[in-house]
Amino acid sequence: MYNLNHTSIKFVPQNILVVDDEQQVCEFLAEALTFLGHSVVTAGNGQEALEKLDKETFSLVIADMDMPVMDGMELIRNIVSGNSRTPDIIAITGHSMRYRYTDVVAAGAVDFITKPFTLNELEAKVNRIVRERQMRIELERLAVRDPLTGLYNRRFFQKVVHREAIRSVRYRTSLFMLYLDVDYFKEYNDQHGHNAGDALLIRFGELLNASIRNGVDTAFRFGGDEFTVLLTSLGSGDDPGLEQAMMVAERIRENYNKLCQSPTTLSIGLSIFTKGDGEIQEDIDRMTHQADLALYHVKNELHGDNIHFFQQQESG
C-alpha cells in the first residue's frame, strides 16, 4: 500500500544552525544553504549555539569541531544530552586526523565533513540526512496508522487510551469509549465486491474524523469493520458528559446512514472509564470490555442500527 522510495519523499526546507568561529565560513555556509532553500541561523561558538538552541527549534546543526569557549565535540554531547528533540548534527573540521569519524558519530553526530569542501559535497550530505529523517518520520507514521483508512491502528489505541486514562484521573475529567461496528458488512461485500467494501470503510473513516473534535478526540480502526473512538473531557464530577457522548454517537450513526450504503447500518456501544482500586490497565480493560458488551447488546438485542450505553449494574 505504501511507497517509501526516495522519489516519494518530498523536499522539506530545514531550519539549520551553523556554528563556526570563523565568520567567513559561517557566511559561506549560510549563503549556500539559503540558496538550497533552507533557513539558516549562525553562531560563533558552542556556548552561543546552545543559547540559540534553547530559544529556537532546529532540525540540523552544522558545527565546526575547533572552536573557542566550547569545542564541537563538547557541543555535540551537550545537544544530545540536553535536547528532547535532538537535531541531526554534521561535524566540520580542518583537522581530520584529530577527530576520528567513529568518535564524532559516537558522540552523536550523523556525518562528518572536512575542510575544504565543495557546495556539491555539502548539498549531498544535507540532502541525505533530510531524506533519511523524512523516511523515519514516514515509517513512524505508518507504524501507528491503519493502511486502508489512515485512522490510527489498534496498537496505537493502547498507547493513547493509557495516556488519556491517566489524564482523566489526574484532572478528574471524563473519558468515553465508542465501539462501532458496520452491520451487514459481509453482505455488502458479497453484493458489491471487496473494492466497494474497502471504499466504504475509507469513507467511514473520513466520516468519523469529521464527526469528532480535531486534536481532542481520537478515532481508530480496530480491524475489519470494527472501529473505536475515544471522547475526552466532555464533563467531570457529577456530570461526566454522558448526554454529549450520546449526541456524538448519534451524530456518527445518522451521518453514516446518510451514506445510504444498503444493507449496512451502524451499531455503537458506549462505555465510560472509571478508576478502581487496582492498576490503571485493569480499568482500561474493563472500559473496553464494557464497550464491547454494549455493542453486543445493540447487535443481538436491538438488531443493529442503534446505540447502547453500558450501565454499571449490567452483568458481564
mmCIF file of C-alpha atoms in Angstrom:
data_model
loop_
_atom_site.group_PDB
_atom_site.id
_atom_site.type_symbol
_atom_site.label_atom_id
_atom_site.label_comp_id
_atom_site.label_asym_id
_atom_site.label_seq_id
_atom_site.Cartn_x
_atom_site.Cartn_y
_atom_site.Cartn_z
ATOM 1 C CA MET A 1 0.000 0.000 0.000
ATOM 2 C CA TYR A 2 2.838 2.423 0.759
ATOM 3 C CA ASN A 3 5.818 3.564 -1.290
ATOM 4 C CA LEU A 4 8.933 4.552 0.622
ATOM 5 C CA ASN A 5 11.335 5.001 -2.277
ATOM 6 C CA HIS A 6 13.436 8.162 -2.375
ATOM 7 C CA THR A 7 11.307 9.824 -5.049
ATOM 8 C CA SER A 8 8.268 9.659 -2.767
ATOM 9 C CA ILE A 9 9.991 11.814 -0.109
ATOM 10 C CA LYS A 10 9.311 15.462 -0.875
ATOM 11 C CA PHE A 11 11.839 18.232 -0.281
ATOM 12 C CA VAL A 12 11.198 19.930 3.055
ATOM 13 C CA PRO A 13 13.095 23.160 3.886
ATOM 14 C CA GLN A 14 15.080 22.829 7.094
ATOM 15 C CA ASN A 15 15.831 25.265 9.896
ATOM 16 C CA ILE A 16 19.621 24.923 10.196
ATOM 17 C CA LEU A 17 22.026 26.236 12.851
ATOM 18 C CA VAL A 18 25.572 26.808 11.574
ATOM 19 C CA VAL A 19 28.278 27.014 14.280
ATOM 20 C CA ASP A 20 31.801 28.169 13.426
ATOM 21 C CA ASP A 21 34.194 30.675 14.971
ATOM 22 C CA GLU A 22 35.316 31.814 11.508
ATOM 23 C CA GLN A 23 32.861 34.426 10.280
ATOM 24 C CA GLN A 24 33.695 33.804 6.623
ATOM 25 C CA VAL A 25 32.854 30.130 6.984
ATOM 26 C CA CYS A 26 29.549 30.980 8.659
ATOM 27 C CA GLU A 27 28.686 33.430 5.906
ATOM 28 C CA PHE A 28 29.609 30.935 3.166
ATOM 29 C CA LEU A 29 27.546 28.153 4.713
ATOM 30 C CA ALA A 30 24.595 30.440 5.398
ATOM 31 C CA GLU A 31 24.601 31.721 1.818
ATOM 32 C CA ALA A 32 24.985 28.229 0.338
ATOM 33 C CA LEU A 33 22.261 26.643 2.479
ATOM 34 C CA THR A 34 19.892 29.564 1.870
ATOM 35 C CA PHE A 35 20.479 29.091 -1.855
ATOM 36 C CA LEU A 36 19.461 25.457 -1.427
ATOM 37 C CA GLY A 37 16.157 26.563 0.082
ATOM 38 C CA HIS A 38 16.816 26.301 3.815
ATOM 39 C CA SER A 39 16.505 28.775 6.679
ATOM 40 C CA VAL A 40 19.820 29.440 8.435
ATOM 41 C CA VAL A 41 20.907 30.896 11.789
ATOM 42 C CA THR A 42 24.583 31.235 12.738
ATOM 43 C CA ALA A 43 26.530 31.084 15.997
ATOM 44 C CA GLY A 44 30.204 31.866 16.661
ATOM 45 C CA ASN A 45 30.898 29.181 19.285
ATOM 46 C CA GLY A 46 29.364 26.261 21.113
ATOM 47 C CA GLN A 47 28.020 28.245 24.044
ATOM 48 C CA GLU A 48 26.241 30.697 21.747
ATOM 49 C CA ALA A 49 24.849 27.738 19.814
ATOM 50 C CA LEU A 50 23.348 26.194 22.955
ATOM 51 C CA GLU A 51 21.708 29.502 23.834
ATOM 52 C CA LYS A 52 20.101 29.641 20.392
ATOM 53 C CA LEU A 53 19.004 26.019 20.628
ATOM 54 C CA ASP A 54 17.198 26.891 23.869
ATOM 55 C CA LYS A 55 15.223 29.614 22.103
ATOM 56 C CA GLU A 56 14.537 28.027 18.722
ATOM 57 C CA THR A 57 13.986 24.579 17.215
ATOM 58 C CA PHE A 58 16.464 23.415 14.582
ATOM 59 C CA SER A 59 16.316 20.222 12.541
ATOM 60 C CA LEU A 60 20.009 20.292 11.635
ATOM 61 C CA VAL A 61 23.168 21.650 13.265
ATOM 62 C CA ILE A 62 26.382 22.035 11.251
ATOM 63 C CA ALA A 63 29.198 22.628 13.717
ATOM 64 C CA ASP A 64 32.947 23.183 13.453
ATOM 65 C CA MET A 65 34.974 20.993 15.778
ATOM 66 C CA ASP A 66 37.752 23.506 16.583
ATOM 67 C CA MET A 67 36.222 26.496 18.385
ATOM 68 C CA PRO A 68 36.995 28.621 21.457
ATOM 69 C CA VAL A 69 34.785 28.656 24.580
ATOM 70 C CA MET A 70 33.276 25.261 23.739
ATOM 71 C CA ASP A 71 34.598 22.960 21.035
ATOM 72 C CA GLY A 72 32.474 20.950 18.648
ATOM 73 C CA MET A 73 32.764 17.650 20.491
ATOM 74 C CA GLU A 74 31.506 19.180 23.738
ATOM 75 C CA LEU A 75 28.746 20.962 21.836
ATOM 76 C CA ILE A 76 27.587 17.704 20.257
ATOM 77 C CA ARG A 77 27.484 15.967 23.628
ATOM 78 C CA ASN A 78 25.520 18.866 25.146
ATOM 79 C CA ILE A 79 22.993 18.846 22.303
ATOM 80 C CA VAL A 80 22.427 15.099 22.505
ATOM 81 C CA SER A 81 22.124 15.011 26.305
ATOM 82 C CA GLY A 82 20.066 18.150 26.798
ATOM 83 C CA ASN A 83 17.597 18.240 23.913
ATOM 84 C CA SER A 84 14.439 16.129 23.942
ATOM 85 C CA ARG A 85 14.115 16.536 20.174
ATOM 86 C CA THR A 86 17.744 16.226 19.135
ATOM 87 C CA PRO A 87 18.551 17.767 15.753
ATOM 88 C CA ASP A 88 20.780 15.924 13.317
ATOM 89 C CA ILE A 89 24.396 17.108 13.514
ATOM 90 C CA ILE A 90 27.118 17.398 10.874
ATOM 91 C CA ALA A 91 30.642 17.935 12.246
ATOM 92 C CA ILE A 92 33.114 20.082 10.301
ATOM 93 C CA THR A 93 36.850 20.233 10.824
ATOM 94 C CA GLY A 94 40.028 21.229 9.039
ATOM 95 C CA HIS A 95 41.996 18.705 11.087
ATOM 96 C CA SER A 96 40.567 15.344 10.108
ATOM 97 C CA MET A 97 43.242 13.358 11.935
ATOM 98 C CA ARG A 98 42.452 14.964 15.303
ATOM 99 C CA TYR A 99 38.846 13.781 15.333
ATOM 100 C CA ARG A 100 38.083 10.303 14.114
ATOM 101 C CA TYR A 101 34.825 9.728 12.261
ATOM 102 C CA THR A 102 33.856 6.999 14.718
ATOM 103 C CA ASP A 103 34.416 9.283 17.716
ATOM 104 C CA VAL A 104 32.282 12.045 16.261
ATOM 105 C CA VAL A 105 29.467 9.655 15.361
ATOM 106 C CA ALA A 106 29.687 8.009 18.784
ATOM 107 C CA ALA A 107 29.267 11.459 20.368
ATOM 108 C CA GLY A 108 26.026 11.963 18.455
ATOM 109 C CA ALA A 109 26.801 13.418 15.002
ATOM 110 C CA VAL A 110 25.293 11.765 11.943
ATOM 111 C CA ASP A 111 28.039 12.795 9.499
ATOM 112 C CA PHE A 112 31.468 14.377 9.193
ATOM 113 C CA ILE A 113 32.846 16.762 6.565
ATOM 114 C CA THR A 114 36.425 18.009 6.204
ATOM 115 C CA LYS A 115 37.533 21.474 5.108
ATOM 116 C CA PRO A 116 37.917 22.395 2.345
ATOM 117 C CA PHE A 117 34.694 21.033 0.868
ATOM 118 C CA THR A 118 32.578 21.886 -2.157
ATOM 119 C CA LEU A 119 28.997 23.067 -2.267
ATOM 120 C CA ASN A 120 28.066 19.839 -4.036
ATOM 121 C CA GLU A 121 29.537 17.779 -1.201
ATOM 122 C CA LEU A 122 27.676 19.809 1.418
ATOM 123 C CA GLU A 123 24.405 19.613 -0.530
ATOM 124 C CA ALA A 124 24.708 15.835 -0.909
ATOM 125 C CA LYS A 125 25.245 15.311 2.816
ATOM 126 C CA VAL A 126 22.406 17.637 3.843
ATOM 127 C CA ASN A 127 20.014 16.069 1.332
ATOM 128 C CA ARG A 128 20.833 12.567 2.516
ATOM 129 C CA ILE A 129 20.236 13.489 6.158
ATOM 130 C CA VAL A 130 16.949 15.240 5.359
ATOM 131 C CA ARG A 131 15.784 12.355 3.185
ATOM 132 C CA GLU A 132 16.581 9.771 5.855
ATOM 133 C CA ARG A 133 14.797 11.819 8.523
ATOM 134 C CA GLN A 134 11.704 12.152 6.351
ATOM 135 C CA MET A 135 11.746 8.402 5.792
ATOM 136 C CA ARG A 136 11.989 7.812 9.564
ATOM 137 C CA ILE A 137 9.055 10.142 10.145
ATOM 138 C CA GLU A 138 7.022 8.344 7.492
ATOM 139 C CA LEU A 139 7.865 4.931 8.941
ATOM 140 C CA GLU A 140 6.849 6.149 12.404
ATOM 141 C CA ARG A 141 3.563 7.393 10.936
ATOM 142 C CA LEU A 142 2.889 4.115 9.166
ATOM 143 C CA ALA A 143 3.583 2.163 12.349
ATOM 144 C CA VAL A 144 0.566 3.750 14.080
ATOM 145 C CA ARG A 145 -1.809 4.068 11.112
ATOM 146 C CA ASP A 146 -4.244 1.665 9.519
ATOM 147 C CA PRO A 147 -3.067 1.278 5.901
ATOM 148 C CA LEU A 148 -6.575 1.330 4.413
ATOM 149 C CA THR A 149 -8.408 4.142 6.207
ATOM 150 C CA GLY A 150 -5.485 6.185 7.520
ATOM 151 C CA LEU A 151 -7.009 6.113 11.004
ATOM 152 C CA TYR A 152 -4.856 5.182 13.976
ATOM 153 C CA ASN A 153 -4.497 1.433 14.463
ATOM 154 C CA ARG A 154 -5.266 -0.875 17.358
ATOM 155 C CA ARG A 155 -1.684 -0.888 18.635
ATOM 156 C CA PHE A 156 -1.657 2.909 18.907
ATOM 157 C CA PHE A 157 -5.032 2.741 20.683
ATOM 158 C CA GLN A 158 -3.286 1.092 23.639
ATOM 159 C CA LYS A 159 -0.845 3.996 23.905
ATOM 160 C CA VAL A 160 -3.480 6.716 23.554
ATOM 161 C CA VAL A 161 -6.045 5.164 25.894
ATOM 162 C CA HIS A 162 -3.405 4.720 28.605
ATOM 163 C CA ARG A 163 -2.365 8.368 28.272
ATOM 164 C CA GLU A 164 -5.967 9.587 28.328
ATOM 165 C CA ALA A 165 -6.875 7.376 31.302
ATOM 166 C CA ILE A 166 -4.019 8.859 33.333
ATOM 167 C CA ARG A 167 -5.157 12.341 32.306
ATOM 168 C CA SER A 168 -8.738 11.505 33.264
ATOM 169 C CA VAL A 169 -7.657 10.505 36.770
ATOM 170 C CA ARG A 170 -5.272 13.426 37.219
ATOM 171 C CA TYR A 171 -7.687 16.135 36.102
ATOM 172 C CA ARG A 172 -10.911 14.357 37.111
ATOM 173 C CA THR A 173 -12.389 14.620 33.636
ATOM 174 C CA SER A 174 -14.417 12.040 31.751
ATOM 175 C CA LEU A 175 -13.230 9.514 29.194
ATOM 176 C CA PHE A 176 -15.747 7.695 26.992
ATOM 177 C CA MET A 177 -15.164 4.894 24.515
ATOM 178 C CA LEU A 178 -17.322 4.206 21.471
ATOM 179 C CA TYR A 179 -17.118 0.747 19.941
ATOM 180 C CA LEU A 180 -18.543 0.821 16.410
ATOM 181 C CA ASP A 181 -19.380 -1.989 14.008
ATOM 182 C CA VAL A 182 -20.768 -1.807 10.469
ATOM 183 C CA ASP A 183 -23.846 -4.029 10.358
ATOM 184 C CA TYR A 184 -24.185 -6.447 7.406
ATOM 185 C CA PHE A 185 -20.759 -5.547 6.083
ATOM 186 C CA LYS A 186 -20.164 -9.105 4.845
ATOM 187 C CA GLU A 187 -23.400 -8.959 2.874
ATOM 188 C CA TYR A 188 -22.328 -5.613 1.413
ATOM 189 C CA ASN A 189 -19.019 -7.138 0.328
ATOM 190 C CA ASP A 190 -20.816 -10.121 -1.214
ATOM 191 C CA GLN A 191 -23.165 -7.837 -3.162
ATOM 192 C CA HIS A 192 -20.747 -5.122 -4.292
ATOM 193 C CA GLY A 193 -17.287 -6.677 -4.094
ATOM 194 C CA HIS A 194 -14.319 -6.149 -1.811
ATOM 195 C CA ASN A 195 -13.156 -2.975 -3.575
ATOM 196 C CA ALA A 196 -16.502 -1.368 -2.802
ATOM 197 C CA GLY A 197 -16.233 -2.635 0.759
ATOM 198 C CA ASP A 198 -12.803 -1.038 1.129
ATOM 199 C CA ALA A 199 -14.147 2.215 -0.306
ATOM 200 C CA LEU A 200 -16.967 2.163 2.250
ATOM 201 C CA LEU A 201 -14.532 1.697 5.144
ATOM 202 C CA ILE A 202 -12.419 4.578 3.846
ATOM 203 C CA ARG A 203 -15.498 6.831 3.682
ATOM 204 C CA PHE A 204 -16.488 5.754 7.183
ATOM 205 C CA GLY A 205 -13.020 6.618 8.480
ATOM 206 C CA GLU A 206 -13.346 10.084 6.966
ATOM 207 C CA LEU A 207 -16.825 10.403 8.478
ATOM 208 C CA LEU A 208 -15.507 9.510 11.943
ATOM 209 C CA ASN A 209 -12.797 12.137 11.817
ATOM 210 C CA ALA A 210 -15.290 14.738 10.603
ATOM 211 C CA SER A 211 -17.716 13.890 13.443
ATOM 212 C CA ILE A 212 -15.339 14.327 16.397
ATOM 213 C CA ARG A 213 -13.234 17.176 17.775
ATOM 214 C CA ASN A 214 -9.935 17.502 15.962
ATOM 215 C CA GLY A 215 -6.985 17.244 18.321
ATOM 216 C CA VAL A 216 -9.213 16.294 21.266
ATOM 217 C CA ASP A 217 -10.983 13.041 20.390
ATOM 218 C CA THR A 218 -9.345 10.162 18.509
ATOM 219 C CA ALA A 219 -10.681 7.558 16.081
ATOM 220 C CA PHE A 220 -9.151 4.128 15.482
ATOM 221 C CA ARG A 221 -9.724 1.156 13.227
ATOM 222 C CA PHE A 222 -9.562 -1.992 15.325
ATOM 223 C CA GLY A 223 -9.706 -4.275 12.305
ATOM 224 C CA GLY A 224 -12.220 -5.459 9.736
ATOM 225 C CA ASP A 225 -15.389 -3.405 10.126
ATOM 226 C CA GLU A 226 -14.772 -2.557 13.798
ATOM 227 C CA PHE A 227 -13.761 0.943 14.904
ATOM 228 C CA THR A 228 -13.347 2.787 18.198
ATOM 229 C CA VAL A 229 -13.434 6.419 19.260
ATOM 230 C CA LEU A 230 -12.103 7.950 22.474
ATOM 231 C CA LEU A 231 -14.036 11.018 23.636
ATOM 232 C CA THR A 232 -12.199 13.064 26.238
ATOM 233 C CA SER A 233 -13.067 15.898 28.642
ATOM 234 C CA LEU A 234 -16.796 16.037 27.963
ATOM 235 C CA GLY A 235 -17.505 16.648 31.635
ATOM 236 C CA SER A 236 -16.388 15.970 35.192
ATOM 237 C CA GLY A 237 -17.675 15.063 38.620
ATOM 238 C CA ASP A 238 -21.424 14.576 38.836
ATOM 239 C CA ASP A 239 -21.854 15.468 35.165
ATOM 240 C CA PRO A 240 -19.372 13.364 33.174
ATOM 241 C CA GLY A 241 -20.937 14.375 29.887
ATOM 242 C CA LEU A 242 -22.940 11.238 29.025
ATOM 243 C CA GLU A 243 -25.540 13.293 27.164
ATOM 244 C CA GLN A 244 -22.834 14.858 24.974
ATOM 245 C CA ALA A 245 -21.233 11.446 24.358
ATOM 246 C CA MET A 246 -24.599 10.040 23.272
ATOM 247 C CA MET A 247 -25.059 13.055 20.970
ATOM 248 C CA VAL A 248 -21.700 12.389 19.329
ATOM 249 C CA ALA A 249 -22.575 8.714 18.884
ATOM 250 C CA GLU A 250 -25.961 9.601 17.406
ATOM 251 C CA ARG A 251 -24.379 12.140 15.061
ATOM 252 C CA ILE A 252 -21.976 9.482 13.803
ATOM 253 C CA ARG A 253 -24.798 6.971 13.318
ATOM 254 C CA GLU A 254 -27.009 9.474 11.482
ATOM 255 C CA ASN A 255 -24.156 10.620 9.259
ATOM 256 C CA TYR A 256 -23.363 7.027 8.415
ATOM 257 C CA ASN A 257 -26.964 6.288 7.463
ATOM 258 C CA LYS A 258 -26.891 9.318 5.156
ATOM 259 C CA LEU A 259 -24.298 7.458 3.094
ATOM 260 C CA CYS A 260 -27.182 5.156 2.039
ATOM 261 C CA GLN A 261 -24.968 2.075 1.751
ATOM 262 C CA SER A 262 -27.682 -0.569 1.975
ATOM 263 C CA PRO A 263 -27.907 -3.091 3.537
ATOM 264 C CA THR A 264 -25.378 -1.710 6.049
ATOM 265 C CA THR A 265 -26.208 0.272 9.158
ATOM 266 C CA LEU A 266 -24.127 1.173 12.229
ATOM 267 C CA SER A 267 -24.115 -0.286 15.737
ATOM 268 C CA ILE A 268 -22.411 1.598 18.578
ATOM 269 C CA GLY A 269 -21.557 0.504 22.098
ATOM 270 C CA LEU A 270 -20.610 3.175 24.640
ATOM 271 C CA SER A 271 -18.776 2.941 27.951
ATOM 272 C CA ILE A 272 -17.096 5.291 30.419
ATOM 273 C CA PHE A 273 -13.740 5.000 32.160
ATOM 274 C CA THR A 274 -13.917 4.626 35.924
ATOM 275 C CA LYS A 275 -10.938 4.342 38.259
ATOM 276 C CA GLY A 276 -10.956 1.300 40.504
ATOM 277 C CA ASP A 277 -8.662 0.153 43.281
ATOM 278 C CA GLY A 278 -6.276 -1.780 41.049
ATOM 279 C CA GLU A 279 -3.865 -0.901 38.260
ATOM 280 C CA ILE A 280 -4.996 1.596 35.655
ATOM 281 C CA GLN A 281 -4.653 -1.025 32.900
ATOM 282 C CA GLU A 282 -7.331 -3.077 34.663
ATOM 283 C CA ASP A 283 -9.644 -0.063 34.488
ATOM 284 C CA ILE A 284 -8.852 0.413 30.786
ATOM 285 C CA ASP A 285 -9.539 -3.253 30.089
ATOM 286 C CA ARG A 286 -12.834 -3.002 31.938
ATOM 287 C CA MET A 287 -13.913 0.051 29.925
ATOM 288 C CA THR A 288 -13.016 -1.721 26.678
ATOM 289 C CA HIS A 289 -14.891 -4.860 27.738
ATOM 290 C CA GLN A 290 -17.951 -2.835 28.720
ATOM 291 C CA ALA A 291 -17.996 -1.056 25.357
ATOM 292 C CA ASP A 292 -17.776 -4.467 23.697
ATOM 293 C CA LEU A 293 -20.694 -5.728 25.795
ATOM 294 C CA ALA A 294 -22.723 -2.632 24.901
ATOM 295 C CA LEU A 295 -22.025 -3.233 21.210
ATOM 296 C CA TYR A 296 -23.027 -6.885 21.589
ATOM 297 C CA HIS A 297 -26.309 -5.744 23.136
ATOM 298 C CA VAL A 298 -27.042 -3.475 20.175
ATOM 299 C CA LYS A 299 -26.314 -6.142 17.583
ATOM 300 C CA ASN A 300 -28.055 -9.050 19.317
ATOM 301 C CA GLU A 301 -30.842 -7.461 21.345
ATOM 302 C CA LEU A 302 -31.628 -4.346 19.316
ATOM 303 C CA HIS A 303 -30.765 -5.896 15.924
ATOM 304 C CA GLY A 304 -28.259 -3.211 14.993
ATOM 305 C CA ASP A 305 -28.587 0.398 13.843
ATOM 306 C CA ASN A 306 -28.668 1.661 17.408
ATOM 307 C CA ILE A 307 -26.623 2.925 20.385
ATOM 308 C CA HIS A 308 -26.333 1.454 23.864
ATOM 309 C CA PHE A 309 -24.504 2.804 26.904
ATOM 310 C CA PHE A 310 -23.203 0.199 29.324
ATOM 311 C CA GLN A 311 -24.738 0.736 32.755
ATOM 312 C CA GLN A 312 -22.597 -0.196 35.731
ATOM 313 C CA GLN A 313 -25.283 -2.521 37.076
ATOM 314 C CA GLU A 314 -25.235 -4.639 33.919
ATOM 315 C CA SER A 315 -23.651 -8.037 34.383
ATOM 316 C CA GLY A 316 -20.702 -9.364 32.342
#
